[in-house]
PDB file of C-alpha atoms and ligand atoms in Angstrom:
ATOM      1  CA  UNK A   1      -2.351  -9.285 -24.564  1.00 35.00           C
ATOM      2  CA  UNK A   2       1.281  -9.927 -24.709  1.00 40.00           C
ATOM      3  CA  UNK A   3       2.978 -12.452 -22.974  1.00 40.00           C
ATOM      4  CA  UNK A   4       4.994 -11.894 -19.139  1.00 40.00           C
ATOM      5  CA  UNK A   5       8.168 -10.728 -20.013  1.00 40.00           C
ATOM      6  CA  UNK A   6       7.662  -9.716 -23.620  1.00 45.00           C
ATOM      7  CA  UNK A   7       8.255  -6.156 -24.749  1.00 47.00           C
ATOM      8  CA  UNK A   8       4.783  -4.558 -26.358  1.00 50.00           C
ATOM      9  CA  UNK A   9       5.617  -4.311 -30.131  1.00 54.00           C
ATOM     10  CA  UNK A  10       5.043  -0.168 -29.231  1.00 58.00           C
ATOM     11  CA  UNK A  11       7.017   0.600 -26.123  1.00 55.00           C
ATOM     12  CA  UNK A  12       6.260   4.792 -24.656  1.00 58.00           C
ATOM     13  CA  UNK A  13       9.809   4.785 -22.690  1.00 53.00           C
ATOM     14  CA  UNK A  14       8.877   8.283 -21.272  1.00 53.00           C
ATOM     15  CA  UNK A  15       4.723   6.760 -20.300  1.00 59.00           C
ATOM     16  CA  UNK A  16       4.393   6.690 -16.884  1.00 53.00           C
ATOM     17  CA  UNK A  17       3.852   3.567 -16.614  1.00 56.00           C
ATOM     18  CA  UNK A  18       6.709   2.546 -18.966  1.00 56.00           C
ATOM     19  CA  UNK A  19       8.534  -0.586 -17.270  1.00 58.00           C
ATOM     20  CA  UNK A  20      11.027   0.144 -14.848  1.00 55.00           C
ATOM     21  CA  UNK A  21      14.423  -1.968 -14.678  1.00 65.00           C
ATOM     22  CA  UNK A  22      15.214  -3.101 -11.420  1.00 76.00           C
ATOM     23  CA  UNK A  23      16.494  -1.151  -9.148  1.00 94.00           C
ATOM     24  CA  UNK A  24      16.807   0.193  -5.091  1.00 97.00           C
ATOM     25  CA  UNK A  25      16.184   3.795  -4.387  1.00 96.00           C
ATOM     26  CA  UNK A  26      16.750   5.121  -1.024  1.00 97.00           C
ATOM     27  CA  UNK A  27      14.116   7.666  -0.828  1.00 97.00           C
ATOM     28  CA  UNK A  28      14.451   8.156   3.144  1.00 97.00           C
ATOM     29  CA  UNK A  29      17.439   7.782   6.267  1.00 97.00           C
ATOM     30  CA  UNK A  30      15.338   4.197   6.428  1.00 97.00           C
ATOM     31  CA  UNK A  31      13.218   3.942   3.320  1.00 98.00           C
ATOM     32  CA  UNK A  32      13.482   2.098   0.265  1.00 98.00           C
ATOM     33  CA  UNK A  33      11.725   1.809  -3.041  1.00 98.00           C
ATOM     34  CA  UNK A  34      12.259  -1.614  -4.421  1.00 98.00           C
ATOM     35  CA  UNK A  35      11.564  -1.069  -8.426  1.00 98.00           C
ATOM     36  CA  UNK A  36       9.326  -4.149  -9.153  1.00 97.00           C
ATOM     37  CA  UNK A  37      10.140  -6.097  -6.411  1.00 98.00           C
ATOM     38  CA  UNK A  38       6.160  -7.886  -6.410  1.00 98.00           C
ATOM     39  CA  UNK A  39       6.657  -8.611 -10.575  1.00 98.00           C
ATOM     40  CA  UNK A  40       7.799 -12.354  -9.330  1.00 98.00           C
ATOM     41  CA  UNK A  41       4.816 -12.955  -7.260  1.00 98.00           C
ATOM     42  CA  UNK A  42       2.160 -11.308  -8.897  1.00 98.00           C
ATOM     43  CA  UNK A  43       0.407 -14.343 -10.912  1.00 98.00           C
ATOM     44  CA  UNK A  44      -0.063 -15.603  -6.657  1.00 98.00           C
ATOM     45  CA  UNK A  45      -1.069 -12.787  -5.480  1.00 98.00           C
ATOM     46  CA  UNK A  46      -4.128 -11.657  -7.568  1.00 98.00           C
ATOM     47  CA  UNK A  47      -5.729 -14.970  -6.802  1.00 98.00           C
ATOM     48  CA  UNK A  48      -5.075 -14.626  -3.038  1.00 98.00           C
ATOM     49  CA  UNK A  49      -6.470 -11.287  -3.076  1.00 98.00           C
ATOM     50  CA  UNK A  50      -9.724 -12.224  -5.028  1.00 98.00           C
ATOM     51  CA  UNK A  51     -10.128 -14.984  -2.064  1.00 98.00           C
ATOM     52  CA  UNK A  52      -9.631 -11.882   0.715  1.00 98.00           C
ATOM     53  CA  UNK A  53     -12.154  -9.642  -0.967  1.00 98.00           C
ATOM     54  CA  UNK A  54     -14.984 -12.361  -1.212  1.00 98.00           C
ATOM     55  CA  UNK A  55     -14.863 -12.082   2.468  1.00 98.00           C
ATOM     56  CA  UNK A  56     -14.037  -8.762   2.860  1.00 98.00           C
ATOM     57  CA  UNK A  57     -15.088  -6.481   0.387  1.00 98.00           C
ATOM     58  CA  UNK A  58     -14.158  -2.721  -0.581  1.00 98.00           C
ATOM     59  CA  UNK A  59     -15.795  -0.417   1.393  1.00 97.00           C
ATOM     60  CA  UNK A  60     -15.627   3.480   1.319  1.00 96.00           C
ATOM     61  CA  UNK A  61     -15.460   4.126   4.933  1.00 96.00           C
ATOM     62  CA  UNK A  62     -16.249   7.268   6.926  1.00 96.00           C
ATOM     63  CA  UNK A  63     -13.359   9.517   8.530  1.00 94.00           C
ATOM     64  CA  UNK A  64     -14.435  10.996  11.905  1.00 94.00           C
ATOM     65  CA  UNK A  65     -14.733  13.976  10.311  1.00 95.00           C
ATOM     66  CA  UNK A  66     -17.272  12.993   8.164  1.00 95.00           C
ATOM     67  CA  UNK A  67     -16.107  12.522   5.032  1.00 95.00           C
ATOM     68  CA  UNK A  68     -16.690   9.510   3.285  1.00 96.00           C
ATOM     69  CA  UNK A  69     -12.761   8.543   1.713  1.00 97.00           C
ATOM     70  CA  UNK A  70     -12.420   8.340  -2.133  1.00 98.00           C
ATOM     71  CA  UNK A  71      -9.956   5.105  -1.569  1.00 98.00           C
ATOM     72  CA  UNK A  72     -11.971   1.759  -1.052  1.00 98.00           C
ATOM     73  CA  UNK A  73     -10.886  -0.291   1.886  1.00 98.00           C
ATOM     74  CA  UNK A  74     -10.717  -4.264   3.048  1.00 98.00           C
ATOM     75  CA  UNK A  75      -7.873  -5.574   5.337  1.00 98.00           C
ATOM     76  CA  UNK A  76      -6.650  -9.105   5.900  1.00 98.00           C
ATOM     77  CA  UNK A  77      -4.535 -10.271   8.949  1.00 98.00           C
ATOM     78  CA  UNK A  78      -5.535 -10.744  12.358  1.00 98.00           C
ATOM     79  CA  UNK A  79      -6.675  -7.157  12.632  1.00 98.00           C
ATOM     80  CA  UNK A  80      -7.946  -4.359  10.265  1.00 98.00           C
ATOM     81  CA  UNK A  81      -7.945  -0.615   9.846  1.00 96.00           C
ATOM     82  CA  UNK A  82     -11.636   0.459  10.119  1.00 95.00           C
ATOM     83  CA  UNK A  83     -12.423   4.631  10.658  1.00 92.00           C
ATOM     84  CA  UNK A  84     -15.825   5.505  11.336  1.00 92.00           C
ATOM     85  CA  UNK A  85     -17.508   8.964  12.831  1.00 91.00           C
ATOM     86  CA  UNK A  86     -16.338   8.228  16.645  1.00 93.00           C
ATOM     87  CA  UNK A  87     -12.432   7.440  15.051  1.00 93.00           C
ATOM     88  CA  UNK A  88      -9.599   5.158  13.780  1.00 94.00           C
ATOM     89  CA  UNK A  89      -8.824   2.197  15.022  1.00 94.00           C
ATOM     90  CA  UNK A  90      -7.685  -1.361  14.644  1.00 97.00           C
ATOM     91  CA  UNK A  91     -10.059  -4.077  15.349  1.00 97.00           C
ATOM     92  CA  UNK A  92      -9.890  -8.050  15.105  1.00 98.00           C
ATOM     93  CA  UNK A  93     -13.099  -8.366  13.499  1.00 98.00           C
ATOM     94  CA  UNK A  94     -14.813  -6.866  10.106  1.00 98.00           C
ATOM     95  CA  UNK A  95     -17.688  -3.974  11.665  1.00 96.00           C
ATOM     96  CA  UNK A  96     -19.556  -4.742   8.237  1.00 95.00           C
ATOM     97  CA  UNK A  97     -20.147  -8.876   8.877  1.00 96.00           C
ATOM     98  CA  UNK A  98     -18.762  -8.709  12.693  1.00 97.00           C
ATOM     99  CA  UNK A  99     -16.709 -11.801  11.300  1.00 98.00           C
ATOM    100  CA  UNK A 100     -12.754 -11.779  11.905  1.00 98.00           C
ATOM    101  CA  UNK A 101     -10.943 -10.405   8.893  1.00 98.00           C
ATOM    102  CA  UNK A 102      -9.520 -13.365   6.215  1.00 98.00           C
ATOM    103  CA  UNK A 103      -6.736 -14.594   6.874  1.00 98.00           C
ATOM    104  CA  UNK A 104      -3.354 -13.031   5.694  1.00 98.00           C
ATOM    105  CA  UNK A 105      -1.816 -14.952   2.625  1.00 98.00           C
ATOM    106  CA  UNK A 106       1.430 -16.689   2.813  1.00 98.00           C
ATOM    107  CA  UNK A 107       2.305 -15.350  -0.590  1.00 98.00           C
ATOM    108  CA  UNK A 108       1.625 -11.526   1.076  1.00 99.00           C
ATOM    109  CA  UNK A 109       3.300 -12.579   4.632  1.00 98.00           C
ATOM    110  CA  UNK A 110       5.959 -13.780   3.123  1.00 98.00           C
ATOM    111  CA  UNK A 111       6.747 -11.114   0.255  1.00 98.00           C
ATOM    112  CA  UNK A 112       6.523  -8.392   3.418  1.00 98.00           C
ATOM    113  CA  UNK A 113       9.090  -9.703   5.498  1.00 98.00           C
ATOM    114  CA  UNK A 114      11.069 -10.603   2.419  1.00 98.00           C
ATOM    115  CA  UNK A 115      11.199  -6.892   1.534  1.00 98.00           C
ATOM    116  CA  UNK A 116      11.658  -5.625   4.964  1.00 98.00           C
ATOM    117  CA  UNK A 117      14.322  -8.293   5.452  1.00 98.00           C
ATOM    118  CA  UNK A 118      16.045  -6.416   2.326  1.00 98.00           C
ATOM    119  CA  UNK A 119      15.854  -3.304   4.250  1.00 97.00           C
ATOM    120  CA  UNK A 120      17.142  -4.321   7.220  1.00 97.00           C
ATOM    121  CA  UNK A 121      14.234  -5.053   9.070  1.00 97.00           C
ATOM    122  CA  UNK A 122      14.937  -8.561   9.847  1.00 97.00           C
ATOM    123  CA  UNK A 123      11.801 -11.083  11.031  1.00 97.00           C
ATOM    124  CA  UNK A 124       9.103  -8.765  10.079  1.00 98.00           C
ATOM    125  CA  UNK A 125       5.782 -10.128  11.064  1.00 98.00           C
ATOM    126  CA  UNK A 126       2.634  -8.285  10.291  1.00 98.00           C
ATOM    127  CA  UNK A 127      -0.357  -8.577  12.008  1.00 98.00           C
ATOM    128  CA  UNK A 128      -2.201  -6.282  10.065  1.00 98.00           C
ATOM    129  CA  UNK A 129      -2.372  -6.050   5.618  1.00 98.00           C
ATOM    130  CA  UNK A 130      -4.837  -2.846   4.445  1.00 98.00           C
ATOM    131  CA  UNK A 131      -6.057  -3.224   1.447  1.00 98.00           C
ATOM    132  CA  UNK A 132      -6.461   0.227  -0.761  1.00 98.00           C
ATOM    133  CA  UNK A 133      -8.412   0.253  -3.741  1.00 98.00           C
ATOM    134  CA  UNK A 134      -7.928   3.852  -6.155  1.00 98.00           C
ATOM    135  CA  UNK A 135      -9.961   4.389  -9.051  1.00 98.00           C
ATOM    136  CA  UNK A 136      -8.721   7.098 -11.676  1.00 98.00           C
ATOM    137  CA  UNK A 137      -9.629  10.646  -9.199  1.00 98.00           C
ATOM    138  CA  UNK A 138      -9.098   8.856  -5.990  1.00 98.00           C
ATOM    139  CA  UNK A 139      -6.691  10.379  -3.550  1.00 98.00           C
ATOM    140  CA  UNK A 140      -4.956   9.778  -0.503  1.00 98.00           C
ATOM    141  CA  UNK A 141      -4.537  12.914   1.731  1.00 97.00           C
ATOM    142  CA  UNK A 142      -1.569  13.853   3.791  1.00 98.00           C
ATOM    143  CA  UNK A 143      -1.509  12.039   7.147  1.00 96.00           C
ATOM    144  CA  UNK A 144       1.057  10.191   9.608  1.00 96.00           C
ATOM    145  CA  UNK A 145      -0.020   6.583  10.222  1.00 94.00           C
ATOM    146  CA  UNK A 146       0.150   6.947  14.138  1.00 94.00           C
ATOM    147  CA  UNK A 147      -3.264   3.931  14.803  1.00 92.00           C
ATOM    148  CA  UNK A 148       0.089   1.281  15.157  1.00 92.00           C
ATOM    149  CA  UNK A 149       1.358   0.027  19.007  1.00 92.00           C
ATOM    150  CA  UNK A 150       4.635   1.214  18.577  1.00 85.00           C
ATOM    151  CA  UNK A 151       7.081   2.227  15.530  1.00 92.00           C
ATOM    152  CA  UNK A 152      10.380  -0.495  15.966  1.00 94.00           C
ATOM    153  CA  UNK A 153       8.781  -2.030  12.993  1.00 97.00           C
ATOM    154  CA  UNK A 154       7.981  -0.582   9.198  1.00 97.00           C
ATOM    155  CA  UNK A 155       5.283  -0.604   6.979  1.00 98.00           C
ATOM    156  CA  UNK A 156       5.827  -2.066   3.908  1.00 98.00           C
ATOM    157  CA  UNK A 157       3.570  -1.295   0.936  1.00 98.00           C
ATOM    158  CA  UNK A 158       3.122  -2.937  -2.666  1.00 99.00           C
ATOM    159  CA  UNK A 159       1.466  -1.164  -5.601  1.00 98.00           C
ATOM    160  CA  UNK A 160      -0.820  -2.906  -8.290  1.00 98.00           C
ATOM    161  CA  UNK A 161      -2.093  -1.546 -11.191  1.00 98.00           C
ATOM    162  CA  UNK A 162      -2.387   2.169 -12.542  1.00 98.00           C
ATOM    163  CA  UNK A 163       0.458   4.369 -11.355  1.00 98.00           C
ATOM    164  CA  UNK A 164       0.937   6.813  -8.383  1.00 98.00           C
ATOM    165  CA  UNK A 165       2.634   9.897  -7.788  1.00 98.00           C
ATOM    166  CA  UNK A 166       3.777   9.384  -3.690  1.00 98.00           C
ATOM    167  CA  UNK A 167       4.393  12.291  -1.566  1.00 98.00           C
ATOM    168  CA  UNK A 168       6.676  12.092   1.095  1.00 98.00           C
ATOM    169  CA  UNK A 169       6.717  14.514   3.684  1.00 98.00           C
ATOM    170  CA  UNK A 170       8.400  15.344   6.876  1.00 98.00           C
ATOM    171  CA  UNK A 171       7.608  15.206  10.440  1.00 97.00           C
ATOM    172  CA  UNK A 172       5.276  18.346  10.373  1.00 98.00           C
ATOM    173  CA  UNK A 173       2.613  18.665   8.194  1.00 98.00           C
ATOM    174  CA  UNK A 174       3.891  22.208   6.450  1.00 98.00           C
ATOM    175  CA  UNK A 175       6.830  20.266   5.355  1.00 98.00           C
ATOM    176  CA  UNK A 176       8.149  20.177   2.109  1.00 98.00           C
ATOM    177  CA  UNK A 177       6.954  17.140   0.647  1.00 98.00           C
ATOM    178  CA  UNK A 178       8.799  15.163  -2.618  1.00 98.00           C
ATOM    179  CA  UNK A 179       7.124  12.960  -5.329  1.00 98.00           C
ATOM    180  CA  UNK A 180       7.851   9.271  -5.835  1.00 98.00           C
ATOM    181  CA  UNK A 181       6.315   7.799  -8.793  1.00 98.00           C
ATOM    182  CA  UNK A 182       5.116   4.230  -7.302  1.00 98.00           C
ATOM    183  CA  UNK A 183       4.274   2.025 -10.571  1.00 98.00           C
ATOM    184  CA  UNK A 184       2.881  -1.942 -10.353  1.00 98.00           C
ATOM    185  CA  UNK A 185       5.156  -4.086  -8.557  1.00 98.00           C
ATOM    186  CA  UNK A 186       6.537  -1.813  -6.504  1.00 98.00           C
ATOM    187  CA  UNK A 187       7.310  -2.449  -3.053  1.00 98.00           C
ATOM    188  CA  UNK A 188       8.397   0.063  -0.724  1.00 98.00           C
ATOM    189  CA  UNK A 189       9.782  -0.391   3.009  1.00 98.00           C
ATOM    190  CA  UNK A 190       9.646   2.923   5.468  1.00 96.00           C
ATOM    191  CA  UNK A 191      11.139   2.676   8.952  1.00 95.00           C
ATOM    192  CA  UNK A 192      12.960   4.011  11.237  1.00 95.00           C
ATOM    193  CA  UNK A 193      13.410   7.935  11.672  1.00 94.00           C
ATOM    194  CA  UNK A 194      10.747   8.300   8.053  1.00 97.00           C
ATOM    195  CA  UNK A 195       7.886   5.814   9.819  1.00 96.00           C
ATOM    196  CA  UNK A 196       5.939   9.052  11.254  1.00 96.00           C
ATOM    197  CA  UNK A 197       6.676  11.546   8.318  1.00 98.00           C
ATOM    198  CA  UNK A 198       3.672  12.994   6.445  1.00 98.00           C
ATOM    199  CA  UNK A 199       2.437  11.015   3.107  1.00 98.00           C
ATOM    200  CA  UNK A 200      -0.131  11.150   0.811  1.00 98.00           C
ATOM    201  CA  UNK A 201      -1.174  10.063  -3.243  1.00 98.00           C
ATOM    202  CA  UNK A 202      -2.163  12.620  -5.606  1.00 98.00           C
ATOM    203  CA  UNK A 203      -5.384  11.825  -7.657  1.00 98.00           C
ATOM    204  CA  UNK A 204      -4.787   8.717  -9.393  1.00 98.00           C
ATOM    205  CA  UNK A 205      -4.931   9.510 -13.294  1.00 98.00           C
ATOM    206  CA  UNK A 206      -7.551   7.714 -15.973  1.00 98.00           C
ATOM    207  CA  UNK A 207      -5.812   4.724 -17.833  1.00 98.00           C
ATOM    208  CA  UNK A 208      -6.248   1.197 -17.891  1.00 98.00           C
ATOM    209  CA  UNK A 209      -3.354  -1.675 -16.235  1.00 98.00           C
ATOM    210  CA  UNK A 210      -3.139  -4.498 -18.945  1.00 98.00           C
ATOM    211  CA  UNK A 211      -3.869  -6.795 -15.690  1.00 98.00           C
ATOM    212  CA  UNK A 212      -6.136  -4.733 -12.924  1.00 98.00           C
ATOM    213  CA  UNK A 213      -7.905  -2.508 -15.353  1.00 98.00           C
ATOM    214  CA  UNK A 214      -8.958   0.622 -14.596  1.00 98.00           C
ATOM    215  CA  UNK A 215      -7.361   0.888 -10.545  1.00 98.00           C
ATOM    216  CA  UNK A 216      -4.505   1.144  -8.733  1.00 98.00           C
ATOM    217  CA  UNK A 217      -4.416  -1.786  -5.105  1.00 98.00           C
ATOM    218  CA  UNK A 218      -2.010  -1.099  -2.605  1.00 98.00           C
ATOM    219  CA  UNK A 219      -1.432  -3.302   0.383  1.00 98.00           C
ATOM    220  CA  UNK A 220       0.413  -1.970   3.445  1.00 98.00           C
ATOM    221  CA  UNK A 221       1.865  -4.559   5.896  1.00 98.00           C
ATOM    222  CA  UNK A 222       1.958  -3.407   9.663  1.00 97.00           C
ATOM    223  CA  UNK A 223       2.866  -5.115  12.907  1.00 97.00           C
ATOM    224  CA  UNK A 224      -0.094  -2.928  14.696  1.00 96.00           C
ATOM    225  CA  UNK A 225      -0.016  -4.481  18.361  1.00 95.00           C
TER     226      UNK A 225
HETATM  227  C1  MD3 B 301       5.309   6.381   4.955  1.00 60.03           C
HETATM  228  N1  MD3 B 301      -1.361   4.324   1.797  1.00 60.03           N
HETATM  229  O1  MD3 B 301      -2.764   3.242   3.797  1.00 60.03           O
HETATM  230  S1  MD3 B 301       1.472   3.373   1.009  1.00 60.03           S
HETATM  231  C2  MD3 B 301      -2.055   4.229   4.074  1.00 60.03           C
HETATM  232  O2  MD3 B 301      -0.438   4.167  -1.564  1.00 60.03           O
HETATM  233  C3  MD3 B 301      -1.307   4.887   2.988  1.00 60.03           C
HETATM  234  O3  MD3 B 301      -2.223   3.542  -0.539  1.00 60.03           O
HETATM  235  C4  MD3 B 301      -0.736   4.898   0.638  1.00 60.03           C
HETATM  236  O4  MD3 B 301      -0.690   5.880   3.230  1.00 60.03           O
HETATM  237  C5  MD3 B 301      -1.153   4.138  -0.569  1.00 60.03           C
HETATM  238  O5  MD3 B 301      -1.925   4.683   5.216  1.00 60.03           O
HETATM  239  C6  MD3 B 301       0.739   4.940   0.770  1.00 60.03           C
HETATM  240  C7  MD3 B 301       2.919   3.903   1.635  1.00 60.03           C
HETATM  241  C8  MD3 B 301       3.055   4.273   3.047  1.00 60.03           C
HETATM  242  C9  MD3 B 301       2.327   3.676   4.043  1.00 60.03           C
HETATM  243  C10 MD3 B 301       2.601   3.999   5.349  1.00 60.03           C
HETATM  244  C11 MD3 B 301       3.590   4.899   5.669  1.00 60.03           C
HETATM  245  C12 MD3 B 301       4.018   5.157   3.349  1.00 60.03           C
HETATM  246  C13 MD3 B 301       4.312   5.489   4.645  1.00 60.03           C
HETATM  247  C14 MD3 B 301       3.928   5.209   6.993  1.00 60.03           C
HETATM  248  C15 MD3 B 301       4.938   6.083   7.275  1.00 60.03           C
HETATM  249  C16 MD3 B 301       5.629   6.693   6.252  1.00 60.03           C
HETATM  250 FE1   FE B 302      -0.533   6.125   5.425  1.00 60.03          FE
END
């Protein structure tokens, strides 16, 4: 184990999960990747995010159509994302204890509206924080996250753990889509004109994080009513 902030004594610049210096890249008319943006606050949020998952654990929910998703779900927040056979929805309370979801964090409320407040998204309040766990194989499929009230506000998503390869769509799902390599501590902020575009995560590759181990957690922040 080396200490926060050292440099390993070996150092793969070209790894894909070599450290990134950081930076702002504008990967949308109102999106932003935020290169490491969570490194701060990670030492509070791991503990806060045990605390959420001995309420709420990971889950591998059901999509109506049947298949059971490779990602592992919780949510914290006044209301979570639950799919099941009949659809997707939010709801206030957990369908697996019928108990409300935990309560958001301050450490994650406030690190979300920090971030969208960088983007330009001033007084972001979530109401809703899903909770995606990948191990090495799991995927995310291309979608548009249309579940949400209206779209005035972002999401705003922070990545743990093993890296991702992002893709970004467009509006339609043919659309040419474009990779953005999401590594831990990366927050991103989509709004605006890119908040209904197509995205998805390509299979999550084997390797180990020095803190999570073998996964990759990503929260999304929403404002979903
Ligand atoms: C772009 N999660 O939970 S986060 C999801 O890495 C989801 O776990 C992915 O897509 C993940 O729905 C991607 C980034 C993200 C979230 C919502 C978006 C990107 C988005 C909504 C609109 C456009
Ligand atoms: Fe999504």
């Amino acid at each position: 184990m080396h200490r926060k902030g050292d440099t390993p004594a070996t150092l793969d610049l070209f790894a894909d999960d070599a450290p990134q210096p950081p930076s702002t890249e504008q990967i949308g008319p109102a999106s932003y990747v935020f290169r490491g943006y969570a490194l701060p606050v990670v030492d509070r949020l791991l503990p806060a995010l045990e605390a959420v998952l001995q309420t709420a654990p990971f889950r591998n929910m059901v999509t109506p159509g049947g298949f059971t998703m490779s990602v592992g779900l919780s949510s914290c927040g006044a209301l979570g994302w639950t799919t099941d056979r009949s659809g997707y929805q939010y709801s206030a309370l957990d369908p697996q204890t019928d108990q409300p979801w935990p309560a958001m964090p301050q450490v994650f409320r406030d690190l979300a509206q920090a971030a969208a407040s960088d983007a330009g998204f001033a007084d972001f309040e979530p109401d809703a924080c899903l909770i995606n766990r990948y191990v090495p194989g799991a995927k995310m499929s291309l979608h548009q996250d249309k579940n949400e009230h209206g779209y005035q506000w972002p999401v705003v998503s922070v990545s743990l753990g093993l890296p991702a390869m992002f893709l970004f769509g467009g509006l339609e799902r043919s659309d040419k889509t474009q990779k953005v390599p999401l590594f831990h501590g990366d927050v991103v902020v989509w709004g605006g004109e890119d908040r209904l575009r197509f995205h998805g995560v390509l299979p999550i590759k084997q390797g180990s994080h020095s803190l999570l181990g073998e996964q990759r957690i990503n929260f999304t922040f929403r404002k979903a009513r």
